[in-house]
PDB file of C-alpha atoms in Angstrom:
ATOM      1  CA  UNK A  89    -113.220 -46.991   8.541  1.00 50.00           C
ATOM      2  CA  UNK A  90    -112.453 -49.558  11.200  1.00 57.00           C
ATOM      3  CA  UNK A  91    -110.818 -48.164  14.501  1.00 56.00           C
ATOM      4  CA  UNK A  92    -107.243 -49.118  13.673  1.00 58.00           C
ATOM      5  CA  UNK A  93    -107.888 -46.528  10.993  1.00 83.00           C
ATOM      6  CA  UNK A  94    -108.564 -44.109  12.885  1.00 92.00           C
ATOM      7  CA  UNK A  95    -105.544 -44.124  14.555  1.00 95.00           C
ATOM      8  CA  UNK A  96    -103.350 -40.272  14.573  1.00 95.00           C
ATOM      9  CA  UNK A  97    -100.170 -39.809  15.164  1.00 93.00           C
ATOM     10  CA  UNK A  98     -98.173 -36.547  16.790  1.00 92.00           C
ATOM     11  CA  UNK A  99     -94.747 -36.648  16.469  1.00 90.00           C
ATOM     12  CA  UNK A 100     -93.657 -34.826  19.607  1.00 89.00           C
ATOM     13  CA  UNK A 101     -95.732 -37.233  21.761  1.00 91.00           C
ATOM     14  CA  UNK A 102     -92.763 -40.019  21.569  1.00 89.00           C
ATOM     15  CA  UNK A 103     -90.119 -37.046  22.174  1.00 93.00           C
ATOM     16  CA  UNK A 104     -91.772 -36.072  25.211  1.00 96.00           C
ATOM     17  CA  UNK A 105     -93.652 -38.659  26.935  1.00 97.00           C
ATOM     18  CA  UNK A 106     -91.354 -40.212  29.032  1.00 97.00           C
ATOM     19  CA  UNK A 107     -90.298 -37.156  30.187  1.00 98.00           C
ATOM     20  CA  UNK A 108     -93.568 -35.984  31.161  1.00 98.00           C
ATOM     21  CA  UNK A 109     -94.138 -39.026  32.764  1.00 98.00           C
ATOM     22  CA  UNK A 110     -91.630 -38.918  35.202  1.00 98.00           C
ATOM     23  CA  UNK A 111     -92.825 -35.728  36.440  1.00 98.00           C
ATOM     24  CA  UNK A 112     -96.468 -37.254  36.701  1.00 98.00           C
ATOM     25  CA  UNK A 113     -95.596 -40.081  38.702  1.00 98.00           C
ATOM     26  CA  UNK A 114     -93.984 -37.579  41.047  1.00 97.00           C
ATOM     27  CA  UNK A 115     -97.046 -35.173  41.219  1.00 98.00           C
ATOM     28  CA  UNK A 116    -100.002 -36.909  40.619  1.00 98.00           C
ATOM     29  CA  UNK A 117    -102.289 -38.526  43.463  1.00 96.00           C
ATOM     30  CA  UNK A 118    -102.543 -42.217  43.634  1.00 93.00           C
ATOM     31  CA  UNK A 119    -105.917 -43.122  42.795  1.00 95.00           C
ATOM     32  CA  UNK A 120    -109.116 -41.444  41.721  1.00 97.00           C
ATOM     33  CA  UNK A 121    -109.806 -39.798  37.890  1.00 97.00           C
ATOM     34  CA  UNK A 122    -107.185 -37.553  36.096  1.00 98.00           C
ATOM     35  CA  UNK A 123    -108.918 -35.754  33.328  1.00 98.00           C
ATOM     36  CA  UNK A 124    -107.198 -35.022  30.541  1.00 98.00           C
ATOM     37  CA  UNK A 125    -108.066 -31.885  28.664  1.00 98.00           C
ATOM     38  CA  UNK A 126    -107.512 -31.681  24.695  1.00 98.00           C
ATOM     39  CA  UNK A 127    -106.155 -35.106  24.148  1.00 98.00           C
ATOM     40  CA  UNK A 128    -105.483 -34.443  21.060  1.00 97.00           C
ATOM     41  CA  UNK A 129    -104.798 -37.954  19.250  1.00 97.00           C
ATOM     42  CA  UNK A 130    -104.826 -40.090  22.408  1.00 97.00           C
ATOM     43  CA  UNK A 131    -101.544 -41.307  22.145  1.00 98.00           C
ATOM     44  CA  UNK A 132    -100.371 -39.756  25.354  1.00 98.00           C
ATOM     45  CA  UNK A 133    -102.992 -41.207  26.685  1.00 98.00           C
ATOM     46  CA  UNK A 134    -102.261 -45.074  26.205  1.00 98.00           C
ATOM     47  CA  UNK A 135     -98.221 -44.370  27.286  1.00 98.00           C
ATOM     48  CA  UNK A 136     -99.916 -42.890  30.640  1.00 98.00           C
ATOM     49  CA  UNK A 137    -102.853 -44.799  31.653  1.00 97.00           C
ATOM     50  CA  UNK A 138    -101.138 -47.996  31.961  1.00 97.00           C
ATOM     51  CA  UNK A 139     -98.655 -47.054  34.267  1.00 97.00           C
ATOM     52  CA  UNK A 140    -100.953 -45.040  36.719  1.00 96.00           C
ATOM     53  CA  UNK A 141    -102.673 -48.578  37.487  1.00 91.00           C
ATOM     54  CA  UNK A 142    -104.672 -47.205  40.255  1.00 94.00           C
ATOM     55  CA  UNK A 143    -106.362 -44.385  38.242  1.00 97.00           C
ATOM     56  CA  UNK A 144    -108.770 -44.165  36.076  1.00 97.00           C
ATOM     57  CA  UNK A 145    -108.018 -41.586  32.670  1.00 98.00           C
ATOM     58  CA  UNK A 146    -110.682 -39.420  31.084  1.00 98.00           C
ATOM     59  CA  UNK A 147    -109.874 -38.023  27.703  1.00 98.00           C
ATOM     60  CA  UNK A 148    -111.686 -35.247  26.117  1.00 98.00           C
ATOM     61  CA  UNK A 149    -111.151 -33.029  22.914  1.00 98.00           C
ATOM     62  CA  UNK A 150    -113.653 -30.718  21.118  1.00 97.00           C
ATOM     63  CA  UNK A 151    -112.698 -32.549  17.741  1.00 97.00           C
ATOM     64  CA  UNK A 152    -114.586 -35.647  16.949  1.00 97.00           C
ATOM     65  CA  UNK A 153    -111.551 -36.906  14.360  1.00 97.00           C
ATOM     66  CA  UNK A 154    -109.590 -36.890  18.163  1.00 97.00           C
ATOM     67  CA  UNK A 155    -111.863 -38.443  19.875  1.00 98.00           C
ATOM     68  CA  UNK A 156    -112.307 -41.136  17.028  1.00 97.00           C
ATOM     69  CA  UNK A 157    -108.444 -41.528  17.178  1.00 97.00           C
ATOM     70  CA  UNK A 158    -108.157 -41.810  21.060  1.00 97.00           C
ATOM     71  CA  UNK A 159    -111.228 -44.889  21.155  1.00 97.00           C
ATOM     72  CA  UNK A 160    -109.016 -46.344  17.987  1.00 96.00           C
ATOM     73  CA  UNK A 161    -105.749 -46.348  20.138  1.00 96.00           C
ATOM     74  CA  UNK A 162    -107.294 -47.280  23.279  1.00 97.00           C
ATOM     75  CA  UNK A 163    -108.814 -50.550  21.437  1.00 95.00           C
ATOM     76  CA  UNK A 164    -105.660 -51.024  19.894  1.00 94.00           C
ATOM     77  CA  UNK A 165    -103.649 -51.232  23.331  1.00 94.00           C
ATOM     78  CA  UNK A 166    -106.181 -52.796  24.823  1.00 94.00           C
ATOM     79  CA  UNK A 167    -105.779 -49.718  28.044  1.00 94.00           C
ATOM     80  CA  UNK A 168    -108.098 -51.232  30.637  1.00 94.00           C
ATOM     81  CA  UNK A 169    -108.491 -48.084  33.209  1.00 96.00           C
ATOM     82  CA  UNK A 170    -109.180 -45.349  30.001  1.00 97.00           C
ATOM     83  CA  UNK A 171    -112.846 -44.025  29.769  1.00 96.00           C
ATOM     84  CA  UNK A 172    -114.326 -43.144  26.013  1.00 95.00           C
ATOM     85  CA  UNK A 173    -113.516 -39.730  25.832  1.00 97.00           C
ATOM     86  CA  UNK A 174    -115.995 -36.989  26.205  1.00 97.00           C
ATOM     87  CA  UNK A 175    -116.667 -33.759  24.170  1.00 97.00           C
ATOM     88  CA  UNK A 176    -115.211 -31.234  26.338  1.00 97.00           C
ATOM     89  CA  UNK A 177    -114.807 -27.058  25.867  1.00 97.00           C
ATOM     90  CA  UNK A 178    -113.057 -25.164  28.934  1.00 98.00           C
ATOM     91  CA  UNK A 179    -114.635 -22.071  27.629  1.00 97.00           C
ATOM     92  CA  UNK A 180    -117.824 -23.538  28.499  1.00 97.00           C
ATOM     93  CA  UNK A 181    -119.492 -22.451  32.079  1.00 96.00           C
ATOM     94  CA  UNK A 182    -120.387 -25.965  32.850  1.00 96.00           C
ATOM     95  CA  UNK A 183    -118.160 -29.040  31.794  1.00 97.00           C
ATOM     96  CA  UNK A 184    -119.729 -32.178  31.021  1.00 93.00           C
ATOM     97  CA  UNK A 185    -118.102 -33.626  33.687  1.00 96.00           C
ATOM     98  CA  UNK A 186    -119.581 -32.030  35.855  1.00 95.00           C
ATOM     99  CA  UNK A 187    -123.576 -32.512  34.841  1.00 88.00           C
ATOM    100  CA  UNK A 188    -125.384 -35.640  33.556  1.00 83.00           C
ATOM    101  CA  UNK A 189    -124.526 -39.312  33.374  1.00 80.00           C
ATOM    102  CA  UNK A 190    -120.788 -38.306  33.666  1.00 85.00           C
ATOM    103  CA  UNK A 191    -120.872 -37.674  37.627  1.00 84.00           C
ATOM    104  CA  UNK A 192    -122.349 -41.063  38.286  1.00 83.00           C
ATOM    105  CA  UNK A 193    -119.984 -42.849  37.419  1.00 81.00           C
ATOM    106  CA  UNK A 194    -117.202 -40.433  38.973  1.00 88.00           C
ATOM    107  CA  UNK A 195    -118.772 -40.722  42.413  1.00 88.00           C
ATOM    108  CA  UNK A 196    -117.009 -43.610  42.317  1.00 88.00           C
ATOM    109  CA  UNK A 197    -113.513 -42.435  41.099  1.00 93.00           C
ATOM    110  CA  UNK A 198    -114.330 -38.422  41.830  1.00 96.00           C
ATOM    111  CA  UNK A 199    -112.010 -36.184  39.840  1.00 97.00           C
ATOM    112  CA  UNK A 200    -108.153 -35.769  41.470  1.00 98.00           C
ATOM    113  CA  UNK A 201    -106.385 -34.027  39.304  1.00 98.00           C
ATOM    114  CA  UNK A 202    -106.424 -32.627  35.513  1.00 98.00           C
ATOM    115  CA  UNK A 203    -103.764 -32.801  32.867  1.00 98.00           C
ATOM    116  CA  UNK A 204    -103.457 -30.298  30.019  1.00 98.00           C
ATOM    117  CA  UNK A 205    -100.551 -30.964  27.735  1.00 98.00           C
ATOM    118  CA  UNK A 206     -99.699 -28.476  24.667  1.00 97.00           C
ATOM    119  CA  UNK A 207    -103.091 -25.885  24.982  1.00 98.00           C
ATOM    120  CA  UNK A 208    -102.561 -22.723  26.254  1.00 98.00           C
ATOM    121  CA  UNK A 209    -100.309 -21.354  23.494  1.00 98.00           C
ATOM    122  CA  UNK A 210    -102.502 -22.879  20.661  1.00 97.00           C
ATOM    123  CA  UNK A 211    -106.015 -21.409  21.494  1.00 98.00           C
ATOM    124  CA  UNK A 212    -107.553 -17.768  22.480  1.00 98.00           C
ATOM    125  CA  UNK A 213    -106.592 -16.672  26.260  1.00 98.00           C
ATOM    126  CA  UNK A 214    -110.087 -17.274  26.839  1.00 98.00           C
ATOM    127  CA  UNK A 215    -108.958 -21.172  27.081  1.00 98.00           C
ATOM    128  CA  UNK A 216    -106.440 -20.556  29.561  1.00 98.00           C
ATOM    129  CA  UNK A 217    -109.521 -19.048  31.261  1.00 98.00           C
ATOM    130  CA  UNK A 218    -111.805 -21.388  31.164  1.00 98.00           C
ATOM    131  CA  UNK A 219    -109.409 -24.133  31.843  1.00 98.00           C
ATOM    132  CA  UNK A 220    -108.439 -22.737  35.445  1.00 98.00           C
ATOM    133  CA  UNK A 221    -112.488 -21.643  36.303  1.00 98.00           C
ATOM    134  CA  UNK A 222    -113.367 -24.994  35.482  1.00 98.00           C
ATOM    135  CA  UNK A 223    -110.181 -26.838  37.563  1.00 98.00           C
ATOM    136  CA  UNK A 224    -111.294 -24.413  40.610  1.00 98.00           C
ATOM    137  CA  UNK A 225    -115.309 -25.570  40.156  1.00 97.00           C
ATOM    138  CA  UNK A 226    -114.026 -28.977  39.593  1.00 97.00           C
ATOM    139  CA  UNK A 227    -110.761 -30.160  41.762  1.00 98.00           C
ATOM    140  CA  UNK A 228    -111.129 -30.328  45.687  1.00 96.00           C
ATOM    141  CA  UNK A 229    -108.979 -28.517  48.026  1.00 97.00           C
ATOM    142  CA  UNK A 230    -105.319 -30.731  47.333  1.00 97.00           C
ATOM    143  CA  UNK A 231    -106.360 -31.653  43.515  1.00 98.00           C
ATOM    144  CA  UNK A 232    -103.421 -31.135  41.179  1.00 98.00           C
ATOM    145  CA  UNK A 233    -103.487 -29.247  37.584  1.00 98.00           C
ATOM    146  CA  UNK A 234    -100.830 -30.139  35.433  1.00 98.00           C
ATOM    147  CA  UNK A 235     -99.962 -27.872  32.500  1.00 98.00           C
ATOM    148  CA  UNK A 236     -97.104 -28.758  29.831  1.00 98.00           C
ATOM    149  CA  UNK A 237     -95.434 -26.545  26.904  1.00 98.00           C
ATOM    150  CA  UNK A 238     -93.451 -23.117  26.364  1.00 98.00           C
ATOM    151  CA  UNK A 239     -93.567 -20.413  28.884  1.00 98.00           C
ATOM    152  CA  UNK A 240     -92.121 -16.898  28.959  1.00 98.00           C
ATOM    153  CA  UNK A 241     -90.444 -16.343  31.998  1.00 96.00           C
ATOM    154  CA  UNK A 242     -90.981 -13.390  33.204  1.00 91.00           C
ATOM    155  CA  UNK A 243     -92.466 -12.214  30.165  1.00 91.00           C
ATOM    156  CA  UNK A 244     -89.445 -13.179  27.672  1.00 96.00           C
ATOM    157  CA  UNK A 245     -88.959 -16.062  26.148  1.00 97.00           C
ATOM    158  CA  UNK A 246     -86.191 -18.429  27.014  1.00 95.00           C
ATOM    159  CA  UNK A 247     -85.317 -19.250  23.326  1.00 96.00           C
ATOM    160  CA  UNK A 248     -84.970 -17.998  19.638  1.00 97.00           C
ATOM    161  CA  UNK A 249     -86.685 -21.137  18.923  1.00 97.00           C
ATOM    162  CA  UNK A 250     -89.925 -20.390  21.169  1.00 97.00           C
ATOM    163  CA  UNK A 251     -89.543 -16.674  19.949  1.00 98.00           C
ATOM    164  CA  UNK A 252     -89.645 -18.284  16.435  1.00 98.00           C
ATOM    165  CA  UNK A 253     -92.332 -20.752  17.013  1.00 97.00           C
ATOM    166  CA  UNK A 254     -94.430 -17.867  18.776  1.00 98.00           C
ATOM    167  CA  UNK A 255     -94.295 -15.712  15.645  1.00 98.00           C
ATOM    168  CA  UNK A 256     -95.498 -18.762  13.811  1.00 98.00           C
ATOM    169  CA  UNK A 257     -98.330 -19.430  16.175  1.00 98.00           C
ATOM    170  CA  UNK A 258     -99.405 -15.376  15.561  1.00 97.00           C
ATOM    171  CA  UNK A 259     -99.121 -15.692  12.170  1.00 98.00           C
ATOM    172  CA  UNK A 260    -101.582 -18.524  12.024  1.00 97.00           C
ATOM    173  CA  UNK A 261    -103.714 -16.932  14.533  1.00 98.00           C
ATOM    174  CA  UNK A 262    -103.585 -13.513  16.234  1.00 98.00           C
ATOM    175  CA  UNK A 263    -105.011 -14.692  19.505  1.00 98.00           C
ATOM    176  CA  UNK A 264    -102.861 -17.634  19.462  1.00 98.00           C
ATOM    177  CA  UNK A 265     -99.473 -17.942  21.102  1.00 98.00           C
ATOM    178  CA  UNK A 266     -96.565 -18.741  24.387  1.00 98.00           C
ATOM    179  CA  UNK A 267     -98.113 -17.136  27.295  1.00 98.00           C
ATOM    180  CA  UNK A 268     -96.228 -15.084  29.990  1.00 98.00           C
ATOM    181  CA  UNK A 269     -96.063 -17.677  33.480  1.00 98.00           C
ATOM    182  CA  UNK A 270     -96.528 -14.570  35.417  1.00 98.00           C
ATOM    183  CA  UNK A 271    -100.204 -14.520  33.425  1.00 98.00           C
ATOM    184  CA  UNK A 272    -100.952 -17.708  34.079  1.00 98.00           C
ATOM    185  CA  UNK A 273    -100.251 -18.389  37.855  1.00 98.00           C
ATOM    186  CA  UNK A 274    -102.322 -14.901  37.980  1.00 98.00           C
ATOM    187  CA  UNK A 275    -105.477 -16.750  36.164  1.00 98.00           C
ATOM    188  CA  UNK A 276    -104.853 -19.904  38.432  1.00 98.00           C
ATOM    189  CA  UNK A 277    -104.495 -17.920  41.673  1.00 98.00           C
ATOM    190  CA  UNK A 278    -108.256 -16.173  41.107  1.00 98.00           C
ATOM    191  CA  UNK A 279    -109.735 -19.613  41.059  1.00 98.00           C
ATOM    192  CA  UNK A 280    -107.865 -20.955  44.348  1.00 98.00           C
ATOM    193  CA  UNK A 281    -105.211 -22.520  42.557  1.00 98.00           C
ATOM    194  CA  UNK A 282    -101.587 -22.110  43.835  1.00 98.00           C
ATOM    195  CA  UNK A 283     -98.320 -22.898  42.338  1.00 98.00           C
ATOM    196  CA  UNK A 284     -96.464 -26.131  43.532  1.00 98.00           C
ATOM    197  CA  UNK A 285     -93.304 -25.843  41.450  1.00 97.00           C
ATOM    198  CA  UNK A 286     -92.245 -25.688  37.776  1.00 98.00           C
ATOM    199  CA  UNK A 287     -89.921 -28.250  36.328  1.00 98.00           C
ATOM    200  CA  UNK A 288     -87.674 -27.839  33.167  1.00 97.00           C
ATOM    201  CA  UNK A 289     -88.168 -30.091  30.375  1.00 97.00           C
ATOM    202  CA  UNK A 290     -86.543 -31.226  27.130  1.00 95.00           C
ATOM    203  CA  UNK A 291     -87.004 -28.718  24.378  1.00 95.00           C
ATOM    204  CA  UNK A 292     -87.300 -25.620  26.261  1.00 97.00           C
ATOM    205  CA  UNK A 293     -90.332 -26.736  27.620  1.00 98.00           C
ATOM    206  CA  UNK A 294     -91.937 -26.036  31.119  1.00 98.00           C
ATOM    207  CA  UNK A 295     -93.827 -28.476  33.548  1.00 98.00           C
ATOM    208  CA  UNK A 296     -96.212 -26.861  35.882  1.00 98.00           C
ATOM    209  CA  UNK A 297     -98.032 -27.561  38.850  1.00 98.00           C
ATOM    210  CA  UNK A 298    -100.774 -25.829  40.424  1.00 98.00           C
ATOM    211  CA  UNK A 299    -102.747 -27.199  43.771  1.00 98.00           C
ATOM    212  CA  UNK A 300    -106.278 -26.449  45.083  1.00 98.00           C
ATOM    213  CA  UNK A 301    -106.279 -24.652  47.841  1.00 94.00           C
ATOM    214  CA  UNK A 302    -109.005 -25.080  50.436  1.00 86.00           C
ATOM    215  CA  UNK A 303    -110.866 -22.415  50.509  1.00 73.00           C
ATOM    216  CA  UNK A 304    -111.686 -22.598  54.522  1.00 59.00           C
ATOM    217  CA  UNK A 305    -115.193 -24.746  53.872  1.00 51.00           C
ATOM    218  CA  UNK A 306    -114.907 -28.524  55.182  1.00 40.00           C
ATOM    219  CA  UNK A 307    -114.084 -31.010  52.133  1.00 40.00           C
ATOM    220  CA  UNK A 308    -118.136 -31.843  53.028  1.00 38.00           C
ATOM    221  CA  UNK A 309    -119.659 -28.915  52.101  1.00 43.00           C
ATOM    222  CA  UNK A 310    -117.002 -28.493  49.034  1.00 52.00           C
ATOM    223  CA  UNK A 311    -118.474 -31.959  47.803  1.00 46.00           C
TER     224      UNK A 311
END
């Protein structure tokens, strides 16, 4: 299979990248690494990458087919500031970004913000979990988290169509499905993570934004 091959394709990646986009150019520091989490087929990841010039991207998904797909789309457009993406669980206690090889290289480019787009709803609470311990071990005090998909708000939904696609999410897996907002500012809030501000999006979906606080220790001792 040559890389070309392994190229995936997600249909609501071309309905909702520019949007996203526009809210990432708006929220996301100028320069250093934005980690991706579940990439997924790496197609958001070559519309992004290019037009953040001044950072470098780090993909990661748990599914080697993914991360076969993102190299394969990557070579394909030729993206000059995307890293080969790494095997990556939130649920883990230690990331591999944050042990081995991996931090050498992101001494130079450290870590500045992390961008998870279409998770939360489609895995066990335990990877909202992990995703916000490992953004509070991981981001310094000012680092942004991005998060993209369906909310509730406050604990409804604000559709028959996410009440419908939540109901098909829970039929394909119990612990899967839209999470309450309230829940998950809650979850960011015990690892120092604040909300910045929530944008609507096409499709009844929800940008968020959540900051690092500092947590009162100089950015020296935090490093």
């Amino acid at each position: 299979m040559t890389l070309q091959d392994a190229r995936e394709y997600a249909p609501a990646t071309e309905r909702n990248r520019e949007p996203i986009l526009e809210v990432l150019l708006q929220v996301l520091p100028g320069s250093g690494t934005i980690l991706e989490i579940a990439s997924g087929t790496g197609e958001h990841a070559v519309f992004f990458a290019p037009r953040l010039r001044d950072c470098m991207w780090l993909p990661t998904d748990t599914n080697p087919q993914r991360r076969a797909s993102i190299i394969a789309w990557t070579e394909h457009n030729g993206c000059k500031n995307i890293h080969p993406p790494l095997e990556l669980d939130v649920r883990e206690p230690v990331w591999a970004v944050e042990e081995g090889a991996v931090t050498q290289w992101l001494d130079t480019s450290p870590i500045t913000a992390i961008v998870n787009i279409n998770m939360i709803h489609i895995s066990p609470w335990s990877a909202c979990l992990g995703l916000m311990a490992g953004a509070g071990r991981i981001l310094k005090a000012g680092g942004v988290l991005y998060l993209y998909g369906p909310f509730k708000q406050p604990g409804e939904h604000t559709a028959p169509s996410n009440a419908a696609f939540d109901n098909s999410l829970r039929t394909q897996n119990p612990e899967w499905g839209i999470r309450n907002l309230d829940d998950v500012v809650a979850a960011a809030s015990a690892q120092n993570l604040s909300l910045k501000q929530t944008y609507q999006m096409p499709a009844n979906n929800l940008s968020v934004v959540f900051q690092r606080k500092s947590t009162g220790i100089s950015s020296q001792q935090e490093g």
